[in-house]
Short mmCIF file of C-alpha atoms in Angstrom, two decimals:
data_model
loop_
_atom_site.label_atom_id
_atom_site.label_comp_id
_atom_site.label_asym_id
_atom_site.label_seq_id
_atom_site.Cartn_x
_atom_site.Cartn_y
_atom_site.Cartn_z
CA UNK O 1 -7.64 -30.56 -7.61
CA UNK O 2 -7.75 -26.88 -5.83
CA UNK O 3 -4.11 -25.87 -4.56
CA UNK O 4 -4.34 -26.57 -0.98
CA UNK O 5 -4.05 -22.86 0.01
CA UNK O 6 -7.71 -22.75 -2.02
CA UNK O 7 -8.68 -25.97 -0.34
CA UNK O 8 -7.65 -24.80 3.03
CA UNK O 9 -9.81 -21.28 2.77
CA UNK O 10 -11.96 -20.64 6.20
CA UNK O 11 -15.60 -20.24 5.40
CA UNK O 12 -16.12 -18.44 9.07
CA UNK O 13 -14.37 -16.37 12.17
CA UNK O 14 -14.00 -19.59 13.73
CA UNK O 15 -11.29 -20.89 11.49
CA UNK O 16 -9.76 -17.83 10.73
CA UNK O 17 -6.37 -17.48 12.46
CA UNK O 18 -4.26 -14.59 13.01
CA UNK O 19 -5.60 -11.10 12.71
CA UNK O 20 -6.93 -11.20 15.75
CA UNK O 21 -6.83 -7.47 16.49
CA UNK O 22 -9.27 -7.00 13.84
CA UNK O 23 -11.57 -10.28 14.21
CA UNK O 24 -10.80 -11.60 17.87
CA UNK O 25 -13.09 -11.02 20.61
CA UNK O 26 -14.28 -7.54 21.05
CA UNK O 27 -12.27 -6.37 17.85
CA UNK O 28 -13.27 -4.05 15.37
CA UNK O 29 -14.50 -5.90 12.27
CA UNK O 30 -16.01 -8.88 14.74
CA UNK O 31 -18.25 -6.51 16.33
CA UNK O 32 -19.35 -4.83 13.07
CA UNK O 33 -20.18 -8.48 11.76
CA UNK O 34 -22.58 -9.08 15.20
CA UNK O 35 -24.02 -5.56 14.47
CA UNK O 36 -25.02 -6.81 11.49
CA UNK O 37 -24.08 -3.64 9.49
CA UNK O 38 -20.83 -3.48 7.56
CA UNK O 39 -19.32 0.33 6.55
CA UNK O 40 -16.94 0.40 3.29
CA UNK O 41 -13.41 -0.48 4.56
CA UNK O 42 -9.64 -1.13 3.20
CA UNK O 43 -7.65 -4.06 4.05
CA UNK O 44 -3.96 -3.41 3.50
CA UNK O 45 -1.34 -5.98 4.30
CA UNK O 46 1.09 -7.75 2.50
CA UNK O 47 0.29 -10.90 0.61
CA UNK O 48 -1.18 -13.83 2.06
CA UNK O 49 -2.38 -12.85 5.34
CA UNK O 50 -6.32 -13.31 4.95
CA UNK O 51 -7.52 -10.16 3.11
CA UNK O 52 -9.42 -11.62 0.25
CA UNK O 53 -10.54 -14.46 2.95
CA UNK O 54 -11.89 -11.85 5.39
CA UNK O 55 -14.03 -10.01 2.64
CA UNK O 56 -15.81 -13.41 1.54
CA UNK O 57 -16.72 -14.45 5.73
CA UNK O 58 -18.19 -11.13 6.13
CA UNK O 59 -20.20 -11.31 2.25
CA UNK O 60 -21.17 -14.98 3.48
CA UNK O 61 -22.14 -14.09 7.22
CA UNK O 62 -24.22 -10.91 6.18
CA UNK O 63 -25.93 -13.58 3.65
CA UNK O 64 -25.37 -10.85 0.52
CA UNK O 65 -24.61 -10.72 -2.61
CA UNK O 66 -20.86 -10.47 -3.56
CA UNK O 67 -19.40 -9.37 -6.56
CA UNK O 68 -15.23 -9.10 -7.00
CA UNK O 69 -12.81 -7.33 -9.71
CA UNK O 70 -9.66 -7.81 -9.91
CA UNK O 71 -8.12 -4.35 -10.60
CA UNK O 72 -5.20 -6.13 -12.81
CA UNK O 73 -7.95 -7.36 -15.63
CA UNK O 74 -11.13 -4.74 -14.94
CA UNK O 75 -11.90 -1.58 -16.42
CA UNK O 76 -14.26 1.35 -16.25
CA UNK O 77 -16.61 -1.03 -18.45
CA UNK O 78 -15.91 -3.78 -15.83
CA UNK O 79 -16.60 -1.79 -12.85
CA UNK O 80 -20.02 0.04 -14.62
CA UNK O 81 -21.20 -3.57 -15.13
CA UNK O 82 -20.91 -5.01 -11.92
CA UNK O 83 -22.24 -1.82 -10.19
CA UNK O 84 -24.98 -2.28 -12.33
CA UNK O 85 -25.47 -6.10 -11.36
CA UNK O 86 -25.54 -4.99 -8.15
CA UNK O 87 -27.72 -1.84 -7.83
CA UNK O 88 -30.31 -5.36 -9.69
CA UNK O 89 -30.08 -7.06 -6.63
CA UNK O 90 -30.80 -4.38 -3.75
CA UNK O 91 -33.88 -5.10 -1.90
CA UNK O 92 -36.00 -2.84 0.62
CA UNK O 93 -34.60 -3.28 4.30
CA UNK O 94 -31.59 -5.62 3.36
CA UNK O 95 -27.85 -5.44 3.81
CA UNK O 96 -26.08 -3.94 0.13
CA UNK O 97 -24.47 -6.39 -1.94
CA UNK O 98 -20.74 -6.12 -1.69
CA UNK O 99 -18.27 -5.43 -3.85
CA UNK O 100 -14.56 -6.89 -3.41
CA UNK O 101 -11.84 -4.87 -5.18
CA UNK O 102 -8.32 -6.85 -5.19
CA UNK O 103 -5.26 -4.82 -5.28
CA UNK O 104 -7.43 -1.84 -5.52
CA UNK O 105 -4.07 0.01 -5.55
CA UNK O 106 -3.45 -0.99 -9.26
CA UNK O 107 -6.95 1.20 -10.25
CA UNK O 108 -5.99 4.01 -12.03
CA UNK O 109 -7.90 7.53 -11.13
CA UNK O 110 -11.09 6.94 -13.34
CA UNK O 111 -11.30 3.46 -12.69
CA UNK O 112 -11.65 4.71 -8.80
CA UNK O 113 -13.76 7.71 -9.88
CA UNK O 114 -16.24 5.42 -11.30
CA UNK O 115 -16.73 3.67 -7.83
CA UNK O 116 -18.02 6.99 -6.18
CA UNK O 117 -21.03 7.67 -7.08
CA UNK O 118 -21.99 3.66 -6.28
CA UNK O 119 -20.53 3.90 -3.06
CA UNK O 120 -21.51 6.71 -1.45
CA UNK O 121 -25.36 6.03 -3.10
CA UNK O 122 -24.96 3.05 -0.97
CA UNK O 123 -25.23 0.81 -3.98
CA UNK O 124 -22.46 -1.57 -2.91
CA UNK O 125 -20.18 -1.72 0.24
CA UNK O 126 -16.62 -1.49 -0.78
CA UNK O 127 -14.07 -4.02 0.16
CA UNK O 128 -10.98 -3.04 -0.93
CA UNK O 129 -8.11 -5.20 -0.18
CA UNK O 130 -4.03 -3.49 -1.18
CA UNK O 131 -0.35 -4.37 -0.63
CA UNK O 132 0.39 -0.51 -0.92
CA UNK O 133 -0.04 2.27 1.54
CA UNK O 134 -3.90 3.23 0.19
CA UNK O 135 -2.73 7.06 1.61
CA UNK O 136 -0.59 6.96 -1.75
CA UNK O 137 -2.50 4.58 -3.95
CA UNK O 138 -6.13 5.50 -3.41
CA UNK O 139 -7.90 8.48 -4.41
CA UNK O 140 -8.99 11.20 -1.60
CA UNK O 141 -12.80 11.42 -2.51
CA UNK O 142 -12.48 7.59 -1.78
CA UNK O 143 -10.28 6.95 1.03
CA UNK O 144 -12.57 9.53 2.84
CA UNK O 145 -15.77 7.03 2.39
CA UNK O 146 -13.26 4.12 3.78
CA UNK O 147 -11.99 3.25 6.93
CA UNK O 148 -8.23 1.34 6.72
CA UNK O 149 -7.49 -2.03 8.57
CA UNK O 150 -4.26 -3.33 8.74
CA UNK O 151 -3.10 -6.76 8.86
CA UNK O 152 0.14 -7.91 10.21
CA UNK O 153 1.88 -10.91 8.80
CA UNK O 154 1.48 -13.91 10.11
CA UNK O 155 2.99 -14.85 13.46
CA UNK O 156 5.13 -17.99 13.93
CA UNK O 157 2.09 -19.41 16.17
CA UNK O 158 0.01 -18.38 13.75
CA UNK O 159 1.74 -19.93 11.04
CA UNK O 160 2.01 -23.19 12.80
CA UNK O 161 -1.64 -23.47 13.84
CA UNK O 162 -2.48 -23.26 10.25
CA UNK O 163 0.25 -25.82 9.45
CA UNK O 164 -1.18 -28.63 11.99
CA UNK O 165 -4.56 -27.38 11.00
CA UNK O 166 -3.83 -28.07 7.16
CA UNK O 167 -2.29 -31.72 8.05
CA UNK O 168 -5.26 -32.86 9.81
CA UNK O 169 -7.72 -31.26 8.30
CA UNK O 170 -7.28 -31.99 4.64
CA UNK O 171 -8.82 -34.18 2.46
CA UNK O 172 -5.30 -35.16 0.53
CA UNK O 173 -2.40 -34.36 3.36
CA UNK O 174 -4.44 -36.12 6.05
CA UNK O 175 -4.04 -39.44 4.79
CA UNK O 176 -0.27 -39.47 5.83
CA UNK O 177 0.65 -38.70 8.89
CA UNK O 178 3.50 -35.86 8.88
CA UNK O 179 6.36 -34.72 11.44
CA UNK O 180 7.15 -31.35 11.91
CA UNK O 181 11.04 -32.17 12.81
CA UNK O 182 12.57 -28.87 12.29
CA UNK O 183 10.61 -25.39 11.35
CA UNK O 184 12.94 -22.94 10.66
CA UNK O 185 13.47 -22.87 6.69
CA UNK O 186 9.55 -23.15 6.98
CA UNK O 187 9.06 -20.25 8.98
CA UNK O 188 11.65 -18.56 7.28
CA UNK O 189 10.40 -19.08 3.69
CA UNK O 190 6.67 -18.24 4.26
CA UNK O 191 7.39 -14.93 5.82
CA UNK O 192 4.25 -14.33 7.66
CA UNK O 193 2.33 -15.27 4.27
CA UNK O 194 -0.42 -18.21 4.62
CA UNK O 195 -0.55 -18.82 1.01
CA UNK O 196 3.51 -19.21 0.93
CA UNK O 197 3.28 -21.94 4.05
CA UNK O 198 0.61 -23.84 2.58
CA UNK O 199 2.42 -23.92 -0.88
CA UNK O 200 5.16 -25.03 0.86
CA UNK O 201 3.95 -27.61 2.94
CA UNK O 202 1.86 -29.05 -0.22
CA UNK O 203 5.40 -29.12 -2.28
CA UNK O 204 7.25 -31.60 0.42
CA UNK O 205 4.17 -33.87 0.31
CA UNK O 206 3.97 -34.62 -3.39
CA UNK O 207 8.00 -34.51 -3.38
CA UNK O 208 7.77 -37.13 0.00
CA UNK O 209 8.03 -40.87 -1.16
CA UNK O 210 4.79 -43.02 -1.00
CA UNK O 211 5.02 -44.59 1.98
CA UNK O 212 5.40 -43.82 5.64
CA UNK O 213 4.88 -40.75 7.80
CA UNK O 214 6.33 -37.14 5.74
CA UNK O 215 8.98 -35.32 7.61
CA UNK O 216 9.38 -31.69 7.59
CA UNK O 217 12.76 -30.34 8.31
CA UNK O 218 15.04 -27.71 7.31
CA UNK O 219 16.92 -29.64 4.44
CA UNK O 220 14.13 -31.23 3.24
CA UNK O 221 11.96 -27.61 2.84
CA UNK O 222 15.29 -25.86 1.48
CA UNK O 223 15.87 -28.92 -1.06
CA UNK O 224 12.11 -28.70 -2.23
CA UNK O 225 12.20 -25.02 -2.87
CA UNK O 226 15.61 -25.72 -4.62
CA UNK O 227 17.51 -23.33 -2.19
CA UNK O 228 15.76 -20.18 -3.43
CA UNK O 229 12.65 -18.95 -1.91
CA UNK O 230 11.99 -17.37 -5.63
CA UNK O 231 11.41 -20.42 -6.83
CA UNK O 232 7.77 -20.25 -5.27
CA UNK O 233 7.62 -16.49 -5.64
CA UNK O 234 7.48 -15.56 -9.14
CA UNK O 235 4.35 -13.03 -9.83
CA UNK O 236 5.62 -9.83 -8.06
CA UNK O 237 3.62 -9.68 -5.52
CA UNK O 238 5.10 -11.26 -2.46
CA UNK O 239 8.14 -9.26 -2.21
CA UNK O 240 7.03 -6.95 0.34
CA UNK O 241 9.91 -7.66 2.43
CA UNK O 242 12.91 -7.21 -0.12
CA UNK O 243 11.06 -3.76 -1.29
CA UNK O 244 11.23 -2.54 1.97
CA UNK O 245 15.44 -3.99 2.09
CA UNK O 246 15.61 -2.08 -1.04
CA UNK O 247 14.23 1.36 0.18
CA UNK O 248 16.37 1.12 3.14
CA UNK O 249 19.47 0.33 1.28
CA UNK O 250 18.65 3.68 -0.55
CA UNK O 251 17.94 5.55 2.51
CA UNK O 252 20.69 3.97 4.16
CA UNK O 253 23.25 5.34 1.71
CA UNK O 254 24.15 1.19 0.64
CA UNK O 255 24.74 1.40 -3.38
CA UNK O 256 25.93 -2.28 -3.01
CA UNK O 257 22.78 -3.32 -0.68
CA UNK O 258 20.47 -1.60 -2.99
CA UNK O 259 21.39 -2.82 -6.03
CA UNK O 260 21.48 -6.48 -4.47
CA UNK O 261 18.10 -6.25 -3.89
CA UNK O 262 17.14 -4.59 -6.98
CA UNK O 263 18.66 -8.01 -8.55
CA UNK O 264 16.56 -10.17 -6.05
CA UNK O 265 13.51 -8.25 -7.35
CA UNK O 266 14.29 -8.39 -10.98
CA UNK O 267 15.38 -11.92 -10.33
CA UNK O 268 12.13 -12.67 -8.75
CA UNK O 269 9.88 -11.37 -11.37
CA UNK O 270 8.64 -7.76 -9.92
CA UNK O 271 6.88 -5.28 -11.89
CA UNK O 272 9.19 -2.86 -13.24
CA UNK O 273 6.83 -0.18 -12.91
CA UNK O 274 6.33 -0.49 -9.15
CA UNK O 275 10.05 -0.37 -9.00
CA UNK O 276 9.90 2.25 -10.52
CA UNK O 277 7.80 4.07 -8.64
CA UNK O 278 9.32 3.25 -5.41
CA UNK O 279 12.90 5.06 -6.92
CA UNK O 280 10.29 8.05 -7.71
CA UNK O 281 8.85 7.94 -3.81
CA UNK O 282 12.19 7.39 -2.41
CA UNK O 283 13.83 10.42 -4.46
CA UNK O 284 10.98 12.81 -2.78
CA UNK O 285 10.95 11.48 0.93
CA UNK O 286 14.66 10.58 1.29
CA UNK O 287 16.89 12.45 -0.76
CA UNK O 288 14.56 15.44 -1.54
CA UNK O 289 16.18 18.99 -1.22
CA UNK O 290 19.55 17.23 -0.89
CA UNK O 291 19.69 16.76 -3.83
CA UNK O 292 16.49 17.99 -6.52
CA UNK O 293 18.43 16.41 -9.47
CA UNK O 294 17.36 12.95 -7.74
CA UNK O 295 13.67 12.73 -8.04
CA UNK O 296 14.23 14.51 -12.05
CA UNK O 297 16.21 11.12 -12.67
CA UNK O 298 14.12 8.77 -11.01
CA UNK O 299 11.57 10.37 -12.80
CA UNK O 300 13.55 10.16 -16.18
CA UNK O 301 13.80 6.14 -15.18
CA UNK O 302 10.53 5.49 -15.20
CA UNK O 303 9.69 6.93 -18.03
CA UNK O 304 12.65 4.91 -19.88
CA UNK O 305 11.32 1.67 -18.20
CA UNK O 306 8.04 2.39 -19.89
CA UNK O 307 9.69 2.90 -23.03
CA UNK O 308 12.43 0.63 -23.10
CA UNK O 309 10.76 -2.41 -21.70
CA UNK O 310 12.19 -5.72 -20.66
CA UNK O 311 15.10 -6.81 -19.78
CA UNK O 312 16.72 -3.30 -20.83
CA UNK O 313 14.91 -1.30 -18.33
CA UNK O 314 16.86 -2.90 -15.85
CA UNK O 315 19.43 -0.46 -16.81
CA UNK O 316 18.01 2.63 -15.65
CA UNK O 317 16.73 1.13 -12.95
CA UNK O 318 20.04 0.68 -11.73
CA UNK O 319 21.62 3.97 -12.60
CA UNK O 320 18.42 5.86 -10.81
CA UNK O 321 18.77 3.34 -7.92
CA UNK O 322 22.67 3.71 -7.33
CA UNK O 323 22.29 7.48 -7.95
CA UNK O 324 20.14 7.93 -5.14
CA UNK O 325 21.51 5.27 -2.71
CA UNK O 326 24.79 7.79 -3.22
CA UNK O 327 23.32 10.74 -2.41
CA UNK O 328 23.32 13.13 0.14
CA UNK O 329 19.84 12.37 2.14
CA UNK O 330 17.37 15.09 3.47
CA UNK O 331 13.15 14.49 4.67
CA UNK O 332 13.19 18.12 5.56
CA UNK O 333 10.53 18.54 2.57
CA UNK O 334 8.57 15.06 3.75
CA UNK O 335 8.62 15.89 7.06
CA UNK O 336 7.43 19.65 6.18
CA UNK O 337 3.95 18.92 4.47
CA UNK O 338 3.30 16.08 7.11
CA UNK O 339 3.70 19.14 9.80
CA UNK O 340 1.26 21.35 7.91
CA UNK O 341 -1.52 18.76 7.25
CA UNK O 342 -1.38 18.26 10.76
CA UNK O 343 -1.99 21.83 11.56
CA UNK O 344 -4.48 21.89 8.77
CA UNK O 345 -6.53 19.12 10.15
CA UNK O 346 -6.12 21.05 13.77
CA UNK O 347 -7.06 24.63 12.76
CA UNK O 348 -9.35 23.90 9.79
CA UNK O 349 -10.40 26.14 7.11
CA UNK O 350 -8.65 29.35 7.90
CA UNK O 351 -9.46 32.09 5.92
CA UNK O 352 -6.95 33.62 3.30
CA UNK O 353 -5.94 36.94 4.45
CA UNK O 354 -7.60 39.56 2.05
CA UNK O 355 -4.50 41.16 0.59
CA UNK O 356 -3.71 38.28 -1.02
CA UNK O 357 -6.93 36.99 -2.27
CA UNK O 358 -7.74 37.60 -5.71
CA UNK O 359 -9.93 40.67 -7.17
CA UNK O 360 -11.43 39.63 -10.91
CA UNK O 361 -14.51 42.20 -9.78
CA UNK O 362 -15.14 45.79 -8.95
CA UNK O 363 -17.61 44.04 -5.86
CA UNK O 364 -14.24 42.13 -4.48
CA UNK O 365 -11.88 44.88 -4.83
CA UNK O 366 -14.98 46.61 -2.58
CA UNK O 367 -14.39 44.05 0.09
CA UNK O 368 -11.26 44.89 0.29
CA UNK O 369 -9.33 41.43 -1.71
CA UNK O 370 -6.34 42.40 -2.82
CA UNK O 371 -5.40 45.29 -1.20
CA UNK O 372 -2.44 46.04 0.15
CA UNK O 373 -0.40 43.24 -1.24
CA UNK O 374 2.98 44.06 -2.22
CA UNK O 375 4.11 42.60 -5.08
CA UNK O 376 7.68 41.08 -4.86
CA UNK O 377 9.52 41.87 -8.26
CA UNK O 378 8.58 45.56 -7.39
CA UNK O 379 11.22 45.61 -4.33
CA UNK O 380 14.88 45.23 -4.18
CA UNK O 381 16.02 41.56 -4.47
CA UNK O 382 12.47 40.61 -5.47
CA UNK O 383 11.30 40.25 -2.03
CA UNK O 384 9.37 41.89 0.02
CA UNK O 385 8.28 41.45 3.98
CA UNK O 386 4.37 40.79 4.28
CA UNK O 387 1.95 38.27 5.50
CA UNK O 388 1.30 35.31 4.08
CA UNK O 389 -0.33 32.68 6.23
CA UNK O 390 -4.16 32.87 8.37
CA UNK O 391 -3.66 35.13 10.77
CA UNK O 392 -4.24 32.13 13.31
CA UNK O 393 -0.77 30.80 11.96
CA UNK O 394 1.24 34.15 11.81
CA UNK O 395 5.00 32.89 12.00
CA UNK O 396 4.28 29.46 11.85
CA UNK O 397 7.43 27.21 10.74
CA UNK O 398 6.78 24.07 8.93
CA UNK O 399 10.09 23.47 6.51
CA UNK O 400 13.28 22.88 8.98
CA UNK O 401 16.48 23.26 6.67
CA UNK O 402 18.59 20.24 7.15
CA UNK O 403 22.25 20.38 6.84
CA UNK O 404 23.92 19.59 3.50
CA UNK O 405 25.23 22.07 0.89
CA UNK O 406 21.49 22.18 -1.54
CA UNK O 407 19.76 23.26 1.77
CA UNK O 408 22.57 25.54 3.11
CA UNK O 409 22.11 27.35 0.06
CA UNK O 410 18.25 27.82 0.55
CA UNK O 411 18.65 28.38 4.06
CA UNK O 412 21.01 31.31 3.57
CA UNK O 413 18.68 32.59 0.76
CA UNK O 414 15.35 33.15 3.16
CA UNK O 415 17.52 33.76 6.07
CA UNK O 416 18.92 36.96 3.80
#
């Protein structure tokens, strides 16, 4: 028999529950369904809040065909193949068949490349569903094609609408009648995540005895997960919650806190590599110009994880993670590029001033590229005065020094 998350699956809008800023009434991806025309889209959430659902009611609604990869098992082969099924089954003056790509974060660059050409050919629709920010995970030529949706865990209505729904609805857990007594270790334990709840709920019924009506309460939940909501959280993949504990720790300046949850994720089963490459993330945004030495060793720790491999990449895991937690903290670098692709993406495509465009031909050096630029090694202290932004941005500031004793040092530097 299916796992009752599987067995409990909507098949339509109707049924779906939560989300409702993207399906309800009026909302986004409900009026693009009654348009009849889908665009390519991303679905990022954490686990178990309706992503793969949502992709297979808008496939079944549209009446196309639907082809999935899972990016954990498919390659370039993989995706070539499907793209190919699929360019077989396009028809004059119908909707294109779409293809659903789960965690599309784990494609690497030319497993993505090889999606746009199909994509933006119209071949397929592209349904991408992701746990991780796609601003960091996907590549630009194919975020631009996409538009992002994000879903919200699941409310505690939410998650109890689905509950009552699952006890009455289905085939197996309808035929006893069950009491919802106390909800809290069940609320707390599914963490917004459908697939956890119904897991859960399907454990106390094959642990309730034979007879009579199954109770839910707190004890009863806590005793069937034996006291550790690991138990039913083993592949990775639903620790969005203690990854985010775990970046704040860091952030925070917590050694203790971080490494806690850095056990709680090793504990729990999470890919060493997306640790990994959180420590690499958090070394840039957090610590940054702080301290430099911090993203070079959380660099240095993935690289040892890939070596070293299991259970002894722990180590450096831990040394990058207390390492950062401990050091001084600075976003003046993060918050510096997210200033100038602002202004970018306000002022456009300014044009490089000509002295310090380059001059490989006579014809340039006619135009005037190059002159006038003043090289810096040529002047005391190897620095000269001269312009170096569009003229529309002439003294424009985008990196604010913060204070510690790394950025002091840089500050005083361009301030002499």
């Amino acid at each position: 028999m299916q796992p009752l998350a599987e067995r409990m699956r909507p098949s339509s809008l109707d049924n779906y529950i939560g989300q409702q800023h993207l399906v309800g009434q009026g909302a986004v991806l409900r009026k693009m369904l009654e348009s009849g025309h889908i665009s390519s889209f991303i679905l990022w959430g954490p686990p178990g809040v309706g992503k793969t659902t949502l992709a297979s009611i808008i496939a079944r609604q549209l009446d196309v065909p639907f082809f999935t990869l899972s990016a954990v098992t498919s390659g370039v082969k993989e995706v070539r193949e499907v793209i190919e099924k699929a360019r077989q089954t396009r028809f004059f003056n119908t909707h294109n068949p779409i293809l659903f790509i789960d965690e599309i974060h784990r494609f690497s660059k030319s497993q993505q490349d090889s999606l746009l050409g199909a994509v933006e050919q119209g071949v397929v629709t592209l349904i991408g569903a992701t746990t991780e920010n796609p601003s960091f995970e996907v590549i630009r030529p194919l975020l631009s094609r996409c538009q992002v949706y994000t879903l919200k865990p699941l409310e505690e209505q939410d998650l109890m609408q689905l509950a009552h729904y699952a006890v009455e609805h289905d085939a197996e857990l309808s035929k006893r009648t069950f009491r919802f007594t106390e909800t809290g270790a069940l609320m707390r334990f599914s963490g917004g995540d459908a697939r956890k709840l119904l897991n859960t709920l399907e454990l106390v019924y094959e642990s309730a005895a034979p007879e009579g009506d199954v109770e839910i309460t707190d004890a009863i939940v806590t005793d069937c997960l034996q006291q550790n909501p690991l138990a039913y959280d083993k592949d990775g993949e639903m620790h969005y919650d203690i990854i985010s504990a775990f970046i704040k720790s860091i952030r925070g300046s917590d050694p203790d806190a971080a490494i806690y949850w850095l056990a709680r994720m090793i504990e729990g089963g999470e890919d060493p590599a997306f640790i990994a490459r959180r420590l690499v993330i958090s070394a840039s945004e957090d610590i940054g110009l702080a301290n430099p030495n911090a993203l070079l060793l959380a660099n240095a720790a993935f690289d040892a994880v890939m070596k070293l491999g299991w259970p002894e990449g722990r180590i450096p895991l831990a040394e990058a993670t207390i390492y950062l937690a401990a050091s001084p903290k600075s976003n003046s670098a993060y918050k510096a590029i997210n200033e100038a692709l602002e202004r970018v993406q306000e002022t456009g495509n300014q044009p490089v001033p000509l002295h310090l465009r380059n001059a490989p031909t006579a014809l340039m050096k006619d135009l005037g590229y190059g002159k006038d630029y003043k090289y810096p090694h040529d002047y005391e202290g190897h620095y000269v005065a001269q312009q170096y932004l569009p003229d529309a941005l002439k003294g424009q500031r985008f990196w604010q020094p913060q204070s510690n004793p790394s950025e002091d040092k840089l500050r005083a530097w361009t301030e002499r």
